[in-house]
mmCIF file of C-alpha atoms in Angstrom:
data_model
loop_
_atom_site.group_PDB
_atom_site.id
_atom_site.type_symbol
_atom_site.label_atom_id
_atom_site.label_comp_id
_atom_site.label_asym_id
_atom_site.label_seq_id
_atom_site.Cartn_x
_atom_site.Cartn_y
_atom_site.Cartn_z
ATOM 1 C CA UNK Q 1 -38.816 64.732 8.039
ATOM 2 C CA UNK Q 2 -40.042 67.568 6.325
ATOM 3 C CA UNK Q 3 -38.137 69.355 3.519
ATOM 4 C CA UNK Q 4 -38.700 72.060 0.987
ATOM 5 C CA UNK Q 5 -36.989 74.021 -1.692
ATOM 6 C CA UNK Q 6 -38.784 77.165 -3.335
ATOM 7 C CA UNK Q 7 -37.828 80.482 -4.985
ATOM 8 C CA UNK Q 8 -38.586 83.580 -3.008
ATOM 9 C CA UNK Q 9 -40.387 81.741 -0.045
ATOM 10 C CA UNK Q 10 -40.460 78.698 1.936
ATOM 11 C CA UNK Q 11 -42.806 75.812 1.414
ATOM 12 C CA UNK Q 12 -42.432 72.762 3.807
ATOM 13 C CA UNK Q 13 -43.222 69.313 2.433
ATOM 14 C CA UNK Q 14 -43.887 66.465 4.432
ATOM 15 C CA UNK Q 15 -42.084 63.647 2.640
ATOM 16 C CA UNK Q 16 -44.470 60.857 4.082
ATOM 17 C CA UNK Q 17 -47.710 62.692 3.259
ATOM 18 C CA UNK Q 18 -46.769 65.834 1.214
ATOM 19 C CA UNK Q 19 -46.133 64.305 -2.292
ATOM 20 C CA UNK Q 20 -49.901 65.075 -2.723
ATOM 21 C CA UNK Q 21 -48.742 68.765 -2.802
ATOM 22 C CA UNK Q 22 -46.707 67.719 -5.945
ATOM 23 C CA UNK Q 23 -48.871 64.990 -7.380
ATOM 24 C CA UNK Q 24 -52.696 63.952 -7.197
ATOM 25 C CA UNK Q 25 -51.621 60.616 -5.558
ATOM 26 C CA UNK Q 26 -50.211 59.980 -2.066
ATOM 27 C CA UNK Q 27 -47.476 57.788 -1.570
ATOM 28 C CA UNK Q 28 -44.285 57.502 0.672
ATOM 29 C CA UNK Q 29 -40.293 57.533 -0.054
ATOM 30 C CA UNK Q 30 -40.443 53.889 -0.029
ATOM 31 C CA UNK Q 31 -42.040 53.953 -3.161
ATOM 32 C CA UNK Q 32 -39.347 54.432 -5.841
ATOM 33 C CA UNK Q 33 -41.931 56.149 -8.110
ATOM 34 C CA UNK Q 34 -42.660 58.873 -5.516
ATOM 35 C CA UNK Q 35 -38.996 59.248 -5.071
ATOM 36 C CA UNK Q 36 -38.818 59.904 -8.887
ATOM 37 C CA UNK Q 37 -41.734 62.299 -8.937
ATOM 38 C CA UNK Q 38 -40.565 64.291 -6.121
ATOM 39 C CA UNK Q 39 -36.986 64.663 -7.575
ATOM 40 C CA UNK Q 40 -38.376 65.958 -10.960
ATOM 41 C CA UNK Q 41 -40.928 68.424 -8.945
ATOM 42 C CA UNK Q 42 -37.844 69.880 -7.405
ATOM 43 C CA UNK Q 43 -35.468 69.889 -10.289
ATOM 44 C CA UNK Q 44 -38.054 71.765 -12.166
ATOM 45 C CA UNK Q 45 -38.151 74.776 -9.641
ATOM 46 C CA UNK Q 46 -35.394 77.334 -9.726
ATOM 47 C CA UNK Q 47 -34.040 77.176 -5.959
ATOM 48 C CA UNK Q 48 -32.209 80.058 -4.453
ATOM 49 C CA UNK Q 49 -33.591 79.497 -1.007
ATOM 50 C CA UNK Q 50 -33.405 76.025 0.652
ATOM 51 C CA UNK Q 51 -34.908 74.439 4.061
ATOM 52 C CA UNK Q 52 -34.686 71.407 5.851
ATOM 53 C CA UNK Q 53 -36.713 70.086 8.759
ATOM 54 C CA UNK Q 54 -36.251 66.856 10.419
ATOM 55 C CA UNK Q 55 -38.922 66.535 13.089
ATOM 56 C CA UNK Q 56 -40.870 63.300 13.168
ATOM 57 C CA UNK Q 57 -40.637 59.865 11.591
ATOM 58 C CA UNK Q 58 -38.189 57.066 12.185
ATOM 59 C CA UNK Q 59 -35.159 58.059 14.685
ATOM 60 C CA UNK Q 60 -32.814 56.200 12.561
ATOM 61 C CA UNK Q 61 -33.595 57.897 9.465
ATOM 62 C CA UNK Q 62 -33.623 61.383 11.203
ATOM 63 C CA UNK Q 63 -30.042 60.680 12.246
ATOM 64 C CA UNK Q 64 -28.967 59.110 8.811
ATOM 65 C CA UNK Q 65 -30.321 62.239 7.015
ATOM 66 C CA UNK Q 66 -28.769 64.473 9.380
ATOM 67 C CA UNK Q 67 -25.142 62.770 9.020
ATOM 68 C CA UNK Q 68 -25.443 62.840 5.240
ATOM 69 C CA UNK Q 69 -26.353 66.735 5.574
ATOM 70 C CA UNK Q 70 -23.454 67.238 7.692
ATOM 71 C CA UNK Q 71 -21.069 65.017 5.909
ATOM 72 C CA UNK Q 72 -18.955 67.720 4.358
ATOM 73 C CA UNK Q 73 -18.313 69.235 7.854
ATOM 74 C CA UNK Q 74 -17.393 65.955 9.489
ATOM 75 C CA UNK Q 75 -18.909 62.792 11.283
ATOM 76 C CA UNK Q 76 -22.117 63.216 13.216
ATOM 77 C CA UNK Q 77 -22.268 60.933 16.414
ATOM 78 C CA UNK Q 78 -25.344 60.451 18.568
ATOM 79 C CA UNK Q 79 -26.348 58.228 21.726
ATOM 80 C CA UNK Q 80 -29.477 56.142 21.165
ATOM 81 C CA UNK Q 81 -31.327 58.653 23.360
ATOM 82 C CA UNK Q 82 -29.920 61.727 21.679
ATOM 83 C CA UNK Q 83 -31.130 60.168 18.186
ATOM 84 C CA UNK Q 84 -34.414 59.373 19.501
ATOM 85 C CA UNK Q 85 -34.831 62.959 20.866
ATOM 86 C CA UNK Q 86 -33.064 64.681 17.897
ATOM 87 C CA UNK Q 87 -34.882 67.390 15.727
ATOM 88 C CA UNK Q 88 -33.390 70.021 13.463
ATOM 89 C CA UNK Q 89 -34.359 72.885 11.189
ATOM 90 C CA UNK Q 90 -32.588 75.063 9.070
ATOM 91 C CA UNK Q 91 -32.863 77.817 6.448
ATOM 92 C CA UNK Q 92 -30.025 78.210 3.805
ATOM 93 C CA UNK Q 93 -29.485 80.457 0.913
ATOM 94 C CA UNK Q 94 -26.431 80.898 -1.601
ATOM 95 C CA UNK Q 95 -25.356 84.657 -2.444
ATOM 96 C CA UNK Q 96 -22.817 84.484 -4.850
ATOM 97 C CA UNK Q 97 -19.565 82.503 -3.396
ATOM 98 C CA UNK Q 98 -21.182 82.613 0.112
ATOM 99 C CA UNK Q 99 -23.516 80.200 1.998
ATOM 100 C CA UNK Q 100 -25.612 81.751 4.930
ATOM 101 C CA UNK Q 101 -27.855 79.897 7.237
ATOM 102 C CA UNK Q 102 -30.153 79.667 10.083
ATOM 103 C CA UNK Q 103 -29.945 76.525 12.158
ATOM 104 C CA UNK Q 104 -31.770 74.808 15.198
ATOM 105 C CA UNK Q 105 -30.407 71.166 16.075
ATOM 106 C CA UNK Q 106 -30.943 68.734 19.024
ATOM 107 C CA UNK Q 107 -27.862 67.245 20.702
ATOM 108 C CA UNK Q 108 -25.187 65.747 18.816
ATOM 109 C CA UNK Q 109 -21.240 65.405 18.217
ATOM 110 C CA UNK Q 110 -19.447 66.372 15.456
ATOM 111 C CA UNK Q 111 -15.987 64.985 14.666
ATOM 112 C CA UNK Q 112 -13.470 65.512 11.782
ATOM 113 C CA UNK Q 113 -10.344 63.661 11.913
ATOM 114 C CA UNK Q 114 -7.077 64.806 10.824
ATOM 115 C CA UNK Q 115 -7.350 62.333 8.069
ATOM 116 C CA UNK Q 116 -10.821 63.709 6.803
ATOM 117 C CA UNK Q 117 -9.461 67.350 7.171
ATOM 118 C CA UNK Q 118 -6.701 66.596 4.846
ATOM 119 C CA UNK Q 119 -9.050 65.347 2.105
ATOM 120 C CA UNK Q 120 -10.914 68.528 2.168
ATOM 121 C CA UNK Q 121 -10.693 69.921 -1.520
ATOM 122 C CA UNK Q 122 -11.636 73.771 -1.510
ATOM 123 C CA UNK Q 123 -11.243 75.006 2.116
ATOM 124 C CA UNK Q 124 -13.969 77.004 3.483
ATOM 125 C CA UNK Q 125 -14.329 78.968 6.810
ATOM 126 C CA UNK Q 126 -17.307 78.929 9.059
ATOM 127 C CA UNK Q 127 -18.327 81.992 11.152
ATOM 128 C CA UNK Q 128 -21.034 80.904 13.514
ATOM 129 C CA UNK Q 129 -23.078 83.226 15.692
ATOM 130 C CA UNK Q 130 -24.799 81.443 18.527
ATOM 131 C CA UNK Q 131 -28.229 82.437 19.374
ATOM 132 C CA UNK Q 132 -29.300 79.465 21.955
ATOM 133 C CA UNK Q 133 -27.799 76.419 23.464
ATOM 134 C CA UNK Q 134 -24.291 75.702 24.180
ATOM 135 C CA UNK Q 135 -21.536 73.832 23.412
ATOM 136 C CA UNK Q 136 -17.708 72.993 23.683
ATOM 137 C CA UNK Q 137 -14.638 71.437 21.781
ATOM 138 C CA UNK Q 138 -11.516 71.615 19.946
ATOM 139 C CA UNK Q 139 -10.515 73.224 16.446
ATOM 140 C CA UNK Q 140 -7.131 72.537 15.417
ATOM 141 C CA UNK Q 141 -5.283 73.395 18.727
ATOM 142 C CA UNK Q 142 -7.633 75.760 20.186
ATOM 143 C CA UNK Q 143 -10.202 74.735 22.781
ATOM 144 C CA UNK Q 144 -13.336 76.310 22.207
ATOM 145 C CA UNK Q 145 -16.666 77.060 24.230
ATOM 146 C CA UNK Q 146 -20.072 78.285 22.704
ATOM 147 C CA UNK Q 147 -22.756 80.089 24.423
ATOM 148 C CA UNK Q 148 -25.433 82.510 23.354
ATOM 149 C CA UNK Q 149 -24.195 85.843 21.714
ATOM 150 C CA UNK Q 150 -20.674 84.236 20.867
ATOM 151 C CA UNK Q 151 -19.156 84.223 17.622
ATOM 152 C CA UNK Q 152 -16.595 81.389 16.501
ATOM 153 C CA UNK Q 153 -14.466 81.007 13.389
ATOM 154 C CA UNK Q 154 -13.226 77.466 12.002
ATOM 155 C CA UNK Q 155 -11.443 76.370 9.053
ATOM 156 C CA UNK Q 156 -13.234 73.123 7.206
ATOM 157 C CA UNK Q 157 -9.479 71.816 6.835
ATOM 158 C CA UNK Q 158 -8.824 71.806 10.465
ATOM 159 C CA UNK Q 159 -9.334 68.652 12.660
ATOM 160 C CA UNK Q 160 -12.132 69.380 15.198
ATOM 161 C CA UNK Q 161 -14.364 67.693 17.785
ATOM 162 C CA UNK Q 162 -17.293 69.536 18.956
ATOM 163 C CA UNK Q 163 -20.232 68.547 21.329
ATOM 164 C CA UNK Q 164 -23.518 70.715 20.690
ATOM 165 C CA UNK Q 165 -26.453 70.708 23.115
ATOM 166 C CA UNK Q 166 -29.672 72.312 21.693
ATOM 167 C CA UNK Q 167 -28.127 74.899 19.582
ATOM 168 C CA UNK Q 168 -29.646 77.719 17.369
ATOM 169 C CA UNK Q 169 -27.177 79.460 15.243
ATOM 170 C CA UNK Q 170 -26.472 81.784 12.369
ATOM 171 C CA UNK Q 171 -23.707 80.799 10.015
ATOM 172 C CA UNK Q 172 -21.487 82.474 7.039
ATOM 173 C CA UNK Q 173 -19.702 80.137 5.140
ATOM 174 C CA UNK Q 174 -16.808 81.594 2.988
ATOM 175 C CA UNK Q 175 -14.318 80.019 0.672
ATOM 176 C CA UNK Q 176 -11.131 80.558 2.417
ATOM 177 C CA UNK Q 177 -9.317 82.023 -0.769
ATOM 178 C CA UNK Q 178 -11.804 84.779 -0.922
ATOM 179 C CA UNK Q 179 -11.559 85.524 2.882
ATOM 180 C CA UNK Q 180 -7.922 85.586 2.814
ATOM 181 C CA UNK Q 181 -7.564 87.697 -0.381
ATOM 182 C CA UNK Q 182 -9.261 90.297 1.453
ATOM 183 C CA UNK Q 183 -7.559 89.899 5.113
ATOM 184 C CA UNK Q 184 -4.622 87.893 4.882
ATOM 185 C CA UNK Q 185 -3.880 84.249 6.482
ATOM 186 C CA UNK Q 186 -6.997 83.060 8.345
ATOM 187 C CA UNK Q 187 -4.730 80.756 10.408
ATOM 188 C CA UNK Q 188 -4.377 83.012 13.508
ATOM 189 C CA UNK Q 189 -8.213 83.140 13.723
ATOM 190 C CA UNK Q 190 -9.011 79.294 13.377
ATOM 191 C CA UNK Q 191 -10.462 78.195 16.413
ATOM 192 C CA UNK Q 192 -11.054 81.640 17.948
ATOM 193 C CA UNK Q 193 -14.399 82.518 19.833
ATOM 194 C CA UNK Q 194 -15.527 85.904 20.342
ATOM 195 C CA UNK Q 195 -17.323 86.676 23.533
ATOM 196 C CA UNK Q 196 -21.003 87.378 23.676
ATOM 197 C CA UNK Q 197 -22.067 90.857 22.620
ATOM 198 C CA UNK Q 198 -18.644 91.809 21.542
ATOM 199 C CA UNK Q 199 -18.449 94.333 18.685
ATOM 200 C CA UNK Q 200 -17.379 91.568 16.263
ATOM 201 C CA UNK Q 201 -20.175 89.405 17.141
ATOM 202 C CA UNK Q 202 -22.819 91.848 17.102
ATOM 203 C CA UNK Q 203 -21.818 93.228 13.769
ATOM 204 C CA UNK Q 204 -21.350 89.946 12.035
ATOM 205 C CA UNK Q 205 -24.314 88.333 13.528
ATOM 206 C CA UNK Q 206 -26.521 91.363 12.230
ATOM 207 C CA UNK Q 207 -24.939 91.124 8.840
ATOM 208 C CA UNK Q 208 -25.864 87.457 8.594
ATOM 209 C CA UNK Q 209 -29.430 88.314 9.490
ATOM 210 C CA UNK Q 210 -29.534 90.864 6.956
ATOM 211 C CA UNK Q 211 -28.297 88.457 4.371
ATOM 212 C CA UNK Q 212 -31.236 85.982 5.309
ATOM 213 C CA UNK Q 213 -33.756 88.697 4.909
ATOM 214 C CA UNK Q 214 -32.648 89.996 1.464
ATOM 215 C CA UNK Q 215 -35.243 89.700 -1.347
ATOM 216 C CA UNK Q 216 -35.086 86.830 -3.593
ATOM 217 C CA UNK Q 217 -33.862 86.770 -6.381
ATOM 218 C CA UNK Q 218 -31.138 89.122 -6.079
ATOM 219 C CA UNK Q 219 -29.962 90.701 -9.295
ATOM 220 C CA UNK Q 220 -26.216 89.820 -10.314
ATOM 221 C CA UNK Q 221 -24.990 93.356 -9.157
ATOM 222 C CA UNK Q 222 -26.873 93.031 -5.826
ATOM 223 C CA UNK Q 223 -25.247 89.782 -5.373
ATOM 224 C CA UNK Q 224 -21.829 91.295 -5.901
ATOM 225 C CA UNK Q 225 -22.727 94.059 -3.502
ATOM 226 C CA UNK Q 226 -23.690 91.534 -0.709
ATOM 227 C CA UNK Q 227 -20.597 89.543 -1.306
ATOM 228 C CA UNK Q 228 -18.094 92.329 -1.309
ATOM 229 C CA UNK Q 229 -19.733 93.828 1.650
ATOM 230 C CA UNK Q 230 -19.538 90.633 3.667
ATOM 231 C CA UNK Q 231 -15.831 90.076 2.710
ATOM 232 C CA UNK Q 232 -15.062 93.745 3.584
ATOM 233 C CA UNK Q 233 -16.766 93.730 7.019
ATOM 234 C CA UNK Q 234 -15.194 90.444 7.891
ATOM 235 C CA UNK Q 235 -11.948 91.806 7.036
ATOM 236 C CA UNK Q 236 -12.558 95.118 9.023
ATOM 237 C CA UNK Q 237 -13.415 92.909 12.282
ATOM 238 C CA UNK Q 238 -10.543 90.654 11.917
ATOM 239 C CA UNK Q 239 -7.754 92.232 10.210
ATOM 240 C CA UNK Q 240 -5.870 95.474 10.715
ATOM 241 C CA UNK Q 241 -5.387 96.409 7.429
ATOM 242 C CA UNK Q 242 -6.567 100.012 6.310
ATOM 243 C CA UNK Q 243 -10.063 100.126 5.005
ATOM 244 C CA UNK Q 244 -9.026 101.191 1.559
ATOM 245 C CA UNK Q 245 -6.612 98.329 1.232
ATOM 246 C CA UNK Q 246 -9.504 95.956 2.407
ATOM 247 C CA UNK Q 247 -11.949 97.382 -0.244
ATOM 248 C CA UNK Q 248 -9.497 97.054 -3.058
ATOM 249 C CA UNK Q 249 -8.613 93.267 -2.355
ATOM 250 C CA UNK Q 250 -12.306 92.545 -1.711
ATOM 251 C CA UNK Q 251 -13.034 93.951 -5.391
ATOM 252 C CA UNK Q 252 -10.233 92.121 -6.719
ATOM 253 C CA UNK Q 253 -11.258 89.132 -4.929
ATOM 254 C CA UNK Q 254 -14.714 89.480 -6.479
ATOM 255 C CA UNK Q 255 -13.606 89.546 -9.977
ATOM 256 C CA UNK Q 256 -11.284 86.344 -9.318
ATOM 257 C CA UNK Q 257 -14.369 84.606 -7.697
ATOM 258 C CA UNK Q 258 -16.560 85.434 -10.761
ATOM 259 C CA UNK Q 259 -13.910 83.691 -13.183
ATOM 260 C CA UNK Q 260 -13.571 80.899 -10.844
ATOM 261 C CA UNK Q 261 -17.174 80.466 -10.608
ATOM 262 C CA UNK Q 262 -17.620 80.265 -14.543
ATOM 263 C CA UNK Q 263 -14.616 77.672 -14.837
ATOM 264 C CA UNK Q 264 -16.654 75.567 -11.883
ATOM 265 C CA UNK Q 265 -19.691 75.658 -13.910
ATOM 266 C CA UNK Q 266 -17.899 74.723 -17.174
ATOM 267 C CA UNK Q 267 -16.603 71.787 -15.361
ATOM 268 C CA UNK Q 268 -19.823 70.708 -13.858
ATOM 269 C CA UNK Q 269 -21.547 70.872 -17.229
ATOM 270 C CA UNK Q 270 -18.922 68.738 -19.003
ATOM 271 C CA UNK Q 271 -18.293 66.036 -16.384
ATOM 272 C CA UNK Q 272 -19.210 63.477 -18.917
ATOM 273 C CA UNK Q 273 -16.838 64.572 -21.464
ATOM 274 C CA UNK Q 274 -13.948 62.213 -21.220
ATOM 275 C CA UNK Q 275 -11.580 64.893 -22.714
ATOM 276 C CA UNK Q 276 -12.275 67.501 -19.887
ATOM 277 C CA UNK Q 277 -9.175 68.506 -18.516
ATOM 278 C CA UNK Q 278 -6.637 71.354 -17.711
ATOM 279 C CA UNK Q 279 -5.834 71.770 -21.245
ATOM 280 C CA UNK Q 280 -9.459 71.888 -22.574
ATOM 281 C CA UNK Q 281 -10.380 74.524 -19.813
ATOM 282 C CA UNK Q 282 -7.277 76.584 -20.495
ATOM 283 C CA UNK Q 283 -8.389 76.573 -24.281
ATOM 284 C CA UNK Q 284 -11.896 77.562 -23.609
ATOM 285 C CA UNK Q 285 -11.184 80.204 -20.988
ATOM 286 C CA UNK Q 286 -7.604 81.712 -22.636
ATOM 287 C CA UNK Q 287 -5.845 80.839 -19.543
ATOM 288 C CA UNK Q 288 -2.117 79.674 -19.017
ATOM 289 C CA UNK Q 289 -1.972 76.537 -16.892
ATOM 290 C CA UNK Q 290 -0.261 78.445 -14.269
ATOM 291 C CA UNK Q 291 -2.957 80.884 -14.147
ATOM 292 C CA UNK Q 292 -5.563 78.095 -14.176
ATOM 293 C CA UNK Q 293 -4.059 76.499 -11.139
ATOM 294 C CA UNK Q 294 -3.567 79.739 -9.266
ATOM 295 C CA UNK Q 295 -7.206 80.468 -9.943
ATOM 296 C CA UNK Q 296 -8.362 77.129 -8.722
ATOM 297 C CA UNK Q 297 -5.356 76.540 -6.004
ATOM 298 C CA UNK Q 298 -7.731 75.300 -3.207
ATOM 299 C CA UNK Q 299 -9.037 72.815 -5.117
ATOM 300 C CA UNK Q 300 -5.641 70.915 -5.781
ATOM 301 C CA UNK Q 301 -4.674 69.001 -8.889
ATOM 302 C CA UNK Q 302 -7.489 69.843 -11.144
ATOM 303 C CA UNK Q 303 -7.576 66.377 -12.931
ATOM 304 C CA UNK Q 304 -7.952 64.889 -9.824
ATOM 305 C CA UNK Q 305 -10.713 67.243 -8.619
ATOM 306 C CA UNK Q 306 -12.581 66.434 -11.914
ATOM 307 C CA UNK Q 307 -12.393 62.734 -11.182
ATOM 308 C CA UNK Q 308 -13.732 63.426 -7.674
ATOM 309 C CA UNK Q 309 -16.633 65.251 -8.690
ATOM 310 C CA UNK Q 310 -17.618 62.652 -11.306
ATOM 311 C CA UNK Q 311 -17.352 59.920 -8.730
ATOM 312 C CA UNK Q 312 -19.458 62.032 -6.175
ATOM 313 C CA UNK Q 313 -21.995 62.630 -8.986
ATOM 314 C CA UNK Q 314 -22.028 59.024 -9.939
ATOM 315 C CA UNK Q 315 -22.327 58.006 -6.107
ATOM 316 C CA UNK Q 316 -25.366 60.241 -5.704
ATOM 317 C CA UNK Q 317 -27.244 59.033 -8.572
ATOM 318 C CA UNK Q 318 -26.456 55.322 -8.175
ATOM 319 C CA UNK Q 319 -27.779 55.840 -4.497
ATOM 320 C CA UNK Q 320 -30.810 57.588 -5.700
ATOM 321 C CA UNK Q 321 -31.653 54.426 -7.864
ATOM 322 C CA UNK Q 322 -31.230 56.317 -11.415
ATOM 323 C CA UNK Q 323 -29.738 54.574 -14.403
ATOM 324 C CA UNK Q 324 -30.842 50.957 -13.142
ATOM 325 C CA UNK Q 325 -31.571 50.140 -16.697
ATOM 326 C CA UNK Q 326 -28.078 50.901 -17.754
ATOM 327 C CA UNK Q 327 -24.909 48.727 -18.161
ATOM 328 C CA UNK Q 328 -21.981 49.145 -15.968
ATOM 329 C CA UNK Q 329 -20.294 50.229 -19.351
ATOM 330 C CA UNK Q 330 -22.793 52.815 -19.893
ATOM 331 C CA UNK Q 331 -23.024 54.006 -16.531
ATOM 332 C CA UNK Q 332 -19.285 54.919 -16.499
ATOM 333 C CA UNK Q 333 -19.472 56.363 -20.039
ATOM 334 C CA UNK Q 334 -22.167 58.756 -18.369
ATOM 335 C CA UNK Q 335 -19.681 60.017 -15.886
ATOM 336 C CA UNK Q 336 -16.878 60.726 -18.216
ATOM 337 C CA UNK Q 337 -15.037 57.260 -17.682
ATOM 338 C CA UNK Q 338 -13.649 55.629 -20.840
ATOM 339 C CA UNK Q 339 -13.269 52.325 -19.425
ATOM 340 C CA UNK Q 340 -15.533 50.576 -17.159
ATOM 341 C CA UNK Q 341 -12.556 49.008 -15.350
ATOM 342 C CA UNK Q 342 -11.202 52.237 -14.539
ATOM 343 C CA UNK Q 343 -14.614 53.576 -13.149
ATOM 344 C CA UNK Q 344 -14.804 50.768 -10.838
ATOM 345 C CA UNK Q 345 -11.555 50.897 -9.537
ATOM 346 C CA UNK Q 346 -11.822 54.496 -8.812
ATOM 347 C CA UNK Q 347 -15.383 54.245 -7.253
ATOM 348 C CA UNK Q 348 -13.994 51.473 -4.944
ATOM 349 C CA UNK Q 349 -11.068 53.589 -3.926
ATOM 350 C CA UNK Q 350 -13.165 56.325 -3.263
ATOM 351 C CA UNK Q 351 -16.110 54.820 -1.597
ATOM 352 C CA UNK Q 352 -14.840 51.503 -0.297
ATOM 353 C CA UNK Q 353 -17.970 49.830 -2.010
ATOM 354 C CA UNK Q 354 -18.431 49.005 -5.919
ATOM 355 C CA UNK Q 355 -20.920 50.371 -8.199
ATOM 356 C CA UNK Q 356 -22.666 47.256 -8.731
ATOM 357 C CA UNK Q 357 -22.951 46.738 -4.878
ATOM 358 C CA UNK Q 358 -24.140 50.157 -4.477
ATOM 359 C CA UNK Q 359 -26.941 49.851 -6.833
ATOM 360 C CA UNK Q 360 -28.015 46.745 -5.310
ATOM 361 C CA UNK Q 361 -28.205 48.258 -1.827
ATOM 362 C CA UNK Q 362 -30.333 51.129 -3.286
ATOM 363 C CA UNK Q 363 -32.476 48.355 -5.279
ATOM 364 C CA UNK Q 364 -33.324 46.708 -1.962
ATOM 365 C CA UNK Q 365 -34.028 49.644 0.155
ATOM 366 C CA UNK Q 366 -30.807 49.100 2.383
ATOM 367 C CA UNK Q 367 -29.993 52.902 2.370
ATOM 368 C CA UNK Q 368 -32.912 55.534 1.706
ATOM 369 C CA UNK Q 369 -31.442 58.405 -0.538
ATOM 370 C CA UNK Q 370 -32.060 61.982 1.026
ATOM 371 C CA UNK Q 371 -33.796 63.844 -1.730
ATOM 372 C CA UNK Q 372 -31.704 66.086 -3.724
ATOM 373 C CA UNK Q 373 -32.908 69.405 -2.470
ATOM 374 C CA UNK Q 374 -31.869 68.332 1.110
ATOM 375 C CA UNK Q 375 -28.352 67.623 -0.411
ATOM 376 C CA UNK Q 376 -28.093 71.288 -1.405
ATOM 377 C CA UNK Q 377 -25.273 71.755 1.530
ATOM 378 C CA UNK Q 378 -23.474 68.634 0.216
ATOM 379 C CA UNK Q 379 -23.618 69.851 -3.323
ATOM 380 C CA UNK Q 380 -22.244 73.272 -2.618
ATOM 381 C CA UNK Q 381 -19.158 71.831 -0.591
ATOM 382 C CA UNK Q 382 -18.545 69.366 -3.384
ATOM 383 C CA UNK Q 383 -18.029 72.182 -5.919
ATOM 384 C CA UNK Q 384 -14.324 72.767 -6.738
#
């Protein structure tokens, strides 16, 4: 597996050998000290672009790593033969509230059950333009067939079952509330596939390529232009509203997105504060409770979302072998839980494993963690 994250350019780092690029010694990921050195080196750099490549090494690890990267979208299934042959390479970048990427992957099946779809917090819309390969499946109630040149639109909150074979695609991922603010309900488009070389597929495909090619970093004003133009283009392609109405709603949605992003940032920075909740957020941003809930409506119950984010962060850090020297009570306090018992109960309810059992698995190497830069997509979807 190779994975890299850089600012302004891409750097591939072979995880079994490439630690020498970050340290004078050469080691493997099975050495906990190497994992920690690798993690610190990545944290020290400001990453606005991310790349991941799974091309060599153990097939079981490649399959497990891809499952973890794809976990926000559903469960990855492969036959033993497919897992042995599987490789993937992807480039991703975040532009304001949008995520854009270019992905090449081997054969696999992606399943998102109804129960998994109902657990989605902030819903997102995936716009994929297929460049190579083929696939078919179901999203919601619609059957879908993918071929080069086609463009598909799907909601993360819809049950889905896809079979993909040797695909290369570009992707634009948009928070559902922003897209619907610009063009109205997305439901009628869920599961729709635009045929190869249709006007919509050509325009959106070229736009995604343009977003990926933009210089890095982008000043905030340019990020705003890129995100607004993306919403305007999607609404123009998919909606019957007038262009002026589309532009006005996109601008309003952009302002709301900036405020929502500030609230999300505030929450993420204060997850360890046991007093963090709707009342504290309302005081900080001078918002009424009703306005706060409208602003973050796709995240569901805010207190429950904060709890989910705390548990997700705790799970990630325990899996990575951090805080091994802390008591269970100290770990609970670190993630905003006043009582160890409530932390343990919530953790087991969410992940079907206790914090102590997960720590033991991480210590014995039963579950090799994916380095943090490889979790960029997971982290992005785990936001409110």
